[in-house]
GROMACS .gro file of C-alpha atoms in nm:
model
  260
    1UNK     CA    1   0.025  -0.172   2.638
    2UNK     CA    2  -0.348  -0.060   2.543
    3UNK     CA    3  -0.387  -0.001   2.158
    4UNK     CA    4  -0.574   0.274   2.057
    5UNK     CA    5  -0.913   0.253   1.914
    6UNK     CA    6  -0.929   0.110   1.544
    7UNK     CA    7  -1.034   0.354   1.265
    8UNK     CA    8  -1.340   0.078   1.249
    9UNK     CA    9  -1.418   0.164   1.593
   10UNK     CA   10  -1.400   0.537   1.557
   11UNK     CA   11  -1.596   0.554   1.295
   12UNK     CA   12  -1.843   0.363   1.473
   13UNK     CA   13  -1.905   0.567   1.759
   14UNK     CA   14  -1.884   0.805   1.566
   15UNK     CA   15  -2.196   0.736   1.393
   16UNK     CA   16  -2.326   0.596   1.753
   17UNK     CA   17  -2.269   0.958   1.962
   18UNK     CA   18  -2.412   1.097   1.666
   19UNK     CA   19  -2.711   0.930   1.671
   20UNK     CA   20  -2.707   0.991   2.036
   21UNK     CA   21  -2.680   1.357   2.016
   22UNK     CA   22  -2.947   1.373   1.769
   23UNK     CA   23  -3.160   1.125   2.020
   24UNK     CA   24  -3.110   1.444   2.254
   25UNK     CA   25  -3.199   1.689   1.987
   26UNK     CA   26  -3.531   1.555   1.905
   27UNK     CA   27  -3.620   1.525   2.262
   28UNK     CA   28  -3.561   1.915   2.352
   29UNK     CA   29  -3.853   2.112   2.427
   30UNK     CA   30  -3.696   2.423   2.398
   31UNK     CA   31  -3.412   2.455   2.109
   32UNK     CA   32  -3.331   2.799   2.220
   33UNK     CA   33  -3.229   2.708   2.600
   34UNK     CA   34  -2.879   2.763   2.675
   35UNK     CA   35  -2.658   2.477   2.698
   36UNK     CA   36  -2.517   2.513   3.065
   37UNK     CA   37  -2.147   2.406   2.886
   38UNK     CA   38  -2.130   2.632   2.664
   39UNK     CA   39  -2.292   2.945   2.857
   40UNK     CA   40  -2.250   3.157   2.537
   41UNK     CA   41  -2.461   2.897   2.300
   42UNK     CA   42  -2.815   2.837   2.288
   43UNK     CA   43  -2.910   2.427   2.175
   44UNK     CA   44  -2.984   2.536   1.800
   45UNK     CA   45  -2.613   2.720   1.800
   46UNK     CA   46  -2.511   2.363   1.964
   47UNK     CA   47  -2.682   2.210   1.621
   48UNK     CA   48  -2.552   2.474   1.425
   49UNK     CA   49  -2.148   2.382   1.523
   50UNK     CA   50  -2.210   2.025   1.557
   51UNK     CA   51  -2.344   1.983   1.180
   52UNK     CA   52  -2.136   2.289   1.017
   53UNK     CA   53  -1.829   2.146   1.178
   54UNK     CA   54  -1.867   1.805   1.049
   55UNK     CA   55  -1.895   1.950   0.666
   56UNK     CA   56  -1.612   2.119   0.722
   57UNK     CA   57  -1.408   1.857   0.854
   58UNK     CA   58  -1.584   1.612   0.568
   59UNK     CA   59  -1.434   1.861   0.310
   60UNK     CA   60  -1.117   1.907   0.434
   61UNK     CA   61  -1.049   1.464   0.488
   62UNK     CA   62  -1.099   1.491   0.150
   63UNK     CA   63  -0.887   1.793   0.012
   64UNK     CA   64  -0.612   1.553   0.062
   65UNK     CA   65  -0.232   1.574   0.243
   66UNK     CA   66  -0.169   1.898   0.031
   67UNK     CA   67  -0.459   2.155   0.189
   68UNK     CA   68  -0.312   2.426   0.379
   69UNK     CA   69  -0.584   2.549   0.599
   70UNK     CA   70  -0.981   2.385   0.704
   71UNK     CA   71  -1.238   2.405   0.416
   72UNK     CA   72  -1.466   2.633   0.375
   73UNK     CA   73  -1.820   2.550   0.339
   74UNK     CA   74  -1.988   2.849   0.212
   75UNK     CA   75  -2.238   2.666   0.003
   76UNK     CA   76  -2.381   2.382   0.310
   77UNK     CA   77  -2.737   2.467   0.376
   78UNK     CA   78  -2.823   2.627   0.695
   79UNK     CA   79  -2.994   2.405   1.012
   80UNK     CA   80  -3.332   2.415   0.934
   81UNK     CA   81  -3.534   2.525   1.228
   82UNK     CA   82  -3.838   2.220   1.198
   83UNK     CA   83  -3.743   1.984   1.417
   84UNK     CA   84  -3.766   1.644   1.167
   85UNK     CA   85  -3.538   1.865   0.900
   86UNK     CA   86  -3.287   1.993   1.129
   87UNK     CA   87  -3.217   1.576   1.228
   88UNK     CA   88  -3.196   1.500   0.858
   89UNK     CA   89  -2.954   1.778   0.811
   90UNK     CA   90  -2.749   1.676   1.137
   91UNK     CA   91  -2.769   1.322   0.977
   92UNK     CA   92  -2.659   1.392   0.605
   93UNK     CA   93  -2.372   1.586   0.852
   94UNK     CA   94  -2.237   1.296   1.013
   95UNK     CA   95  -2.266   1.091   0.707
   96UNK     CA   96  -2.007   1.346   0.499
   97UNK     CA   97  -1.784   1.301   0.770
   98UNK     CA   98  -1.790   0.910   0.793
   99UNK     CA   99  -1.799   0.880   0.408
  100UNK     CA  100  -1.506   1.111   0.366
  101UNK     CA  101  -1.311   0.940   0.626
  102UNK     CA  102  -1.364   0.574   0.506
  103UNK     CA  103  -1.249   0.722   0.149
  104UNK     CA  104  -0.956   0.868   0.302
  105UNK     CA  105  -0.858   0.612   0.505
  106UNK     CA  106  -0.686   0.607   0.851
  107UNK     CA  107  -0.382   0.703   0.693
  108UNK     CA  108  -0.362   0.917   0.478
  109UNK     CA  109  -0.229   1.291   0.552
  110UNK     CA  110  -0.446   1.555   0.635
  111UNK     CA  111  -0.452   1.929   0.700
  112UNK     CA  112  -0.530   1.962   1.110
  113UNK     CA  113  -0.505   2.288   1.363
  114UNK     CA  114  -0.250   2.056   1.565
  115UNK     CA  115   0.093   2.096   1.413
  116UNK     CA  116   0.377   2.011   1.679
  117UNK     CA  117   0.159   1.787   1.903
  118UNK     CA  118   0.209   1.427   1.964
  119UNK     CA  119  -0.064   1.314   1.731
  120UNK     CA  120  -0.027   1.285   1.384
  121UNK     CA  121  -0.183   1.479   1.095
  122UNK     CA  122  -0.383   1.214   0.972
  123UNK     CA  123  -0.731   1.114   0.907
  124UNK     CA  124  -0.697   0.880   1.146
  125UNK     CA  125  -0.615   1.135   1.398
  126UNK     CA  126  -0.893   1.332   1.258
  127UNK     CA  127  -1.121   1.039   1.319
  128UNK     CA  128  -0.998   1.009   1.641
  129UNK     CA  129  -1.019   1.383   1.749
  130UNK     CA  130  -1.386   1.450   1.566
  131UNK     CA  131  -1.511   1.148   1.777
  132UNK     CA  132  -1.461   1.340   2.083
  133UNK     CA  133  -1.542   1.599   1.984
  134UNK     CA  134  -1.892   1.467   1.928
  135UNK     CA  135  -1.897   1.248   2.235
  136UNK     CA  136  -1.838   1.561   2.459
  137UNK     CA  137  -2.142   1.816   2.253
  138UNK     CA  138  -2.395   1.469   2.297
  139UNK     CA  139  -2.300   1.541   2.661
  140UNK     CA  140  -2.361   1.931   2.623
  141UNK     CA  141  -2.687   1.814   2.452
  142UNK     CA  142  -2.798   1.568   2.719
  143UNK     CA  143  -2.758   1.805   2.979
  144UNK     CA  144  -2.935   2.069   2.809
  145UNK     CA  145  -3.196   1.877   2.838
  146UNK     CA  146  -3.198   1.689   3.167
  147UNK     CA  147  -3.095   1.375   3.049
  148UNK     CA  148  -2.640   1.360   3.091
  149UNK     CA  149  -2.498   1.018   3.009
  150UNK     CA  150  -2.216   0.884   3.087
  151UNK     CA  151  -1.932   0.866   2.825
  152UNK     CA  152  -1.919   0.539   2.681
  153UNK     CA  153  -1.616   0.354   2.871
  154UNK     CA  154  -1.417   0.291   2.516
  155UNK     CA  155  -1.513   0.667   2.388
  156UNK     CA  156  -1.389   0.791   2.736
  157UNK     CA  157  -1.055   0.569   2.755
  158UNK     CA  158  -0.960   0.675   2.418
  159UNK     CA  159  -1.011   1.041   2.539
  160UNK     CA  160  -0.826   1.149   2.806
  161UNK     CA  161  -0.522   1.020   2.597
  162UNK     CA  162  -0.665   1.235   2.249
  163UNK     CA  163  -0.641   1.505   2.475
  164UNK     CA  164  -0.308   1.494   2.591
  165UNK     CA  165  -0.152   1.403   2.311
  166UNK     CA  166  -0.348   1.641   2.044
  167UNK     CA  167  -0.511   1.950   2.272
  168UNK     CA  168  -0.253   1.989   2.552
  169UNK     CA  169   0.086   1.845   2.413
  170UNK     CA  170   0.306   2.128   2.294
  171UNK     CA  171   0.697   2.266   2.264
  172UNK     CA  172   0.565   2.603   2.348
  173UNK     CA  173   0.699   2.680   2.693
  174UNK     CA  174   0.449   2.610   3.039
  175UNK     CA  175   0.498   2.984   3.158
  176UNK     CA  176   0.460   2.822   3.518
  177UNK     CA  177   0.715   2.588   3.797
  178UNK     CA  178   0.748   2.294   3.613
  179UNK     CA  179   0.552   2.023   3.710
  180UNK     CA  180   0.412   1.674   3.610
  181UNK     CA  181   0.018   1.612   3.670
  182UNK     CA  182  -0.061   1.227   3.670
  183UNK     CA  183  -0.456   1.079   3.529
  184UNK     CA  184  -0.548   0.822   3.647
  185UNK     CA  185  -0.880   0.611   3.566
  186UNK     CA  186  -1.041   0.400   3.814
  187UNK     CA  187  -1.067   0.140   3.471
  188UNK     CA  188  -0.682   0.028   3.530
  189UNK     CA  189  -0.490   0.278   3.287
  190UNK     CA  190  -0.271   0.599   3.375
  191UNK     CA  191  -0.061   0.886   3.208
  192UNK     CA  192   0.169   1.145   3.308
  193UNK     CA  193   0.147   1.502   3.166
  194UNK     CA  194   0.465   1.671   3.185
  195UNK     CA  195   0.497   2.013   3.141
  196UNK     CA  196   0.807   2.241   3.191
  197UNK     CA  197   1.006   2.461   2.981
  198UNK     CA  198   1.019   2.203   2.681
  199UNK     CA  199   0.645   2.258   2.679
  200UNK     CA  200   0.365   2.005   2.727
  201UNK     CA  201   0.402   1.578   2.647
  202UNK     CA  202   0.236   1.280   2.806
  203UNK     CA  203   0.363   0.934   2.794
  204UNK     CA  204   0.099   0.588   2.976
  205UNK     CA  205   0.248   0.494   3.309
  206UNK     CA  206   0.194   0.215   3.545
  207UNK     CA  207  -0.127   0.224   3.756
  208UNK     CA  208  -0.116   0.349   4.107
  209UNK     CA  209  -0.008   0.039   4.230
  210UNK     CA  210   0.205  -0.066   4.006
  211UNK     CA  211   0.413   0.250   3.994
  212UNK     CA  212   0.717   0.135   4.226
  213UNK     CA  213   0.987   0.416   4.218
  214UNK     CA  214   0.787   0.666   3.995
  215UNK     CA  215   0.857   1.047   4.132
  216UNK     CA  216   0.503   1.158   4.270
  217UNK     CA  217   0.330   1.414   4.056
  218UNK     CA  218   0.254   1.775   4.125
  219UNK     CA  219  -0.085   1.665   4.059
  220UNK     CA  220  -0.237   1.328   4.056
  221UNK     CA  221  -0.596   1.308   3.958
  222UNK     CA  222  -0.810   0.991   3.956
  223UNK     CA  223  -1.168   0.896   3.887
  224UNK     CA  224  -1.413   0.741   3.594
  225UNK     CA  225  -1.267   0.766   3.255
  226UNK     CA  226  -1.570   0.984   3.129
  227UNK     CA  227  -1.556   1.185   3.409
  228UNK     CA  228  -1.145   1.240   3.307
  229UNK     CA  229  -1.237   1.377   3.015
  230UNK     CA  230  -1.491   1.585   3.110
  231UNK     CA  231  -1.250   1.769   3.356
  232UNK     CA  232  -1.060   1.789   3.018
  233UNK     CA  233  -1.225   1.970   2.840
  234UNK     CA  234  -1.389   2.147   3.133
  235UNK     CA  235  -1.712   2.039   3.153
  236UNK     CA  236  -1.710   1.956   3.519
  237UNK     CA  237  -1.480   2.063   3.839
  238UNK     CA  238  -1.216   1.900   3.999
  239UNK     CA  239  -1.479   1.828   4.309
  240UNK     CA  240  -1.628   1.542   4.132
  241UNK     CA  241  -1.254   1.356   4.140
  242UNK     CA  242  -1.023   1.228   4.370
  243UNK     CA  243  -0.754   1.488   4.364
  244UNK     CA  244  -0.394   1.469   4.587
  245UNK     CA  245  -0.130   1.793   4.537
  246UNK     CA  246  -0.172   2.161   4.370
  247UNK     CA  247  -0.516   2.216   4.243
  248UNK     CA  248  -0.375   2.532   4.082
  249UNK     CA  249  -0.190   2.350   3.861
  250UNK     CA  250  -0.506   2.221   3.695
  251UNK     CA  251  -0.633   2.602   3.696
  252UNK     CA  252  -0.298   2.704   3.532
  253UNK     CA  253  -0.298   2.454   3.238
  254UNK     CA  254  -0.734   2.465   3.162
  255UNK     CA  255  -0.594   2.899   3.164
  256UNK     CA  256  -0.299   2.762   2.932
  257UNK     CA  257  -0.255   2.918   2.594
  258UNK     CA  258   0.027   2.839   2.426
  259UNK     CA  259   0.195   3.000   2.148
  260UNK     CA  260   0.293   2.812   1.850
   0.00000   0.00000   0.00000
């Protein structure tokens, strides 16, 4: 069985998609172009999340196990509009986050938005969930301005499994026939989304072919781990995938909301 990434790791590549968004960032001509993505965001509102969110997230690692909500931070400084200020300020960003976290430590409790998921509320989780979060704007970024990348194979790997267990897994009832959708990355390691009236949960399974007597899924999508995750979190379409069974089901869980 695959282990997760290490908090080490995490925060890592954290620092590493960080720098690589920034990389991005100080190669835009235009900071007011709209980040194809996120239709509803120009670059600088891209900046804007990426280094507000961060502070937050920094503040709330270290309000400790007993915070009951994210932290505010009314008092962070604005994203400077010159161009060598606003990568300090994305910089000084990151750097909260990482130094919080490394306080912290992987273990420690923590307040999160995911309460009944199957990841725990933990920095560590946090650490894990704020790297892809990253990862997936330095994409936004990099396509903004002509330059995508592909996901880095651990960042990706680690991903499609962060978002099963933390975005989509649930006990809020799938409002549709209940069905099982199967991932599958051409770099050798599978999981099964199952989602019915229990709501949402994903457990690794074999690869393809290594799967013997498993029940064939609704859904079964394969393809580059990056390219997993991007689906994921909608970035791209199912058409860049090798897809067998109902593409609706896809449609019907990316249209999901459900109701804690």
């Amino acid at each position: 069985m695959e282990k997760t990434l290490d908090f080490s790791d995490l925060l890592r590549l954290i620092d590493e998609r960080s720098t690589a968004f920034r990389a991005a960032i100080a190669a835009a001509p235009d900071l007011d172009a709209q980040v194809p993505t996120c239709p509803e965001w120009t670059l600088l509102d891209l900046v804007q999340h990426l280094g507000e969110g961060r502070r937050a997230w920094a503040a709330t690692v270290a309000a400790g196990p007993d915070a009951v909500a994210k932290a505010e931070c009314e008092d962070a400084p604005p994203a400077p509009r010159e161009r060598q200020a606003m990568l300090d300020w994305l910089a000084a960003s990151t750097q909260e986050l990482l130094d919080a976290l490394r306080e912290a430590g992987p273990d420690r409790g923590c307040w999160t938005w995911w309460g009944a998921s199957q990841s725990p509320r933990t920095c560590g989780a946090v650490a894990r969930h704020q790297l892809q979060q990253i990862a997936v704007h330095t994409y936004d970024a990099q396509l903004t301005v002509g330059t995508p990348q592909p996901l880095p194979d651990e960042v990706a790997l680690d991903g499609i499994e962060e978002f099963l267990f933390t975005c989509n897994a649930t006990p809020s009832p799938w409002p549709h026939k209940p069905t099982t959708i199967d991932y599958h990355a051409t770099e050798g390691r599978s999981w099964r989304l199952t989602v019915d009236g229990d709501g949402a949960r994903s457990t690794r399974i074999p690869a393809p072919t290594a799967r013997g007597a498993l029940e064939a899924a609704g859904l079964s999508v394969s393809g580059k781990a990056g390219e997993l995750v991007l689906a994921l979190y909608d970035r791209i379409g199912l058409e860049s995938l090798e897809v067998s069974g109902d593409r609706e089901i896809f449609d019907q869980l990316i249209a999901w909301e459900p109701e804690e």
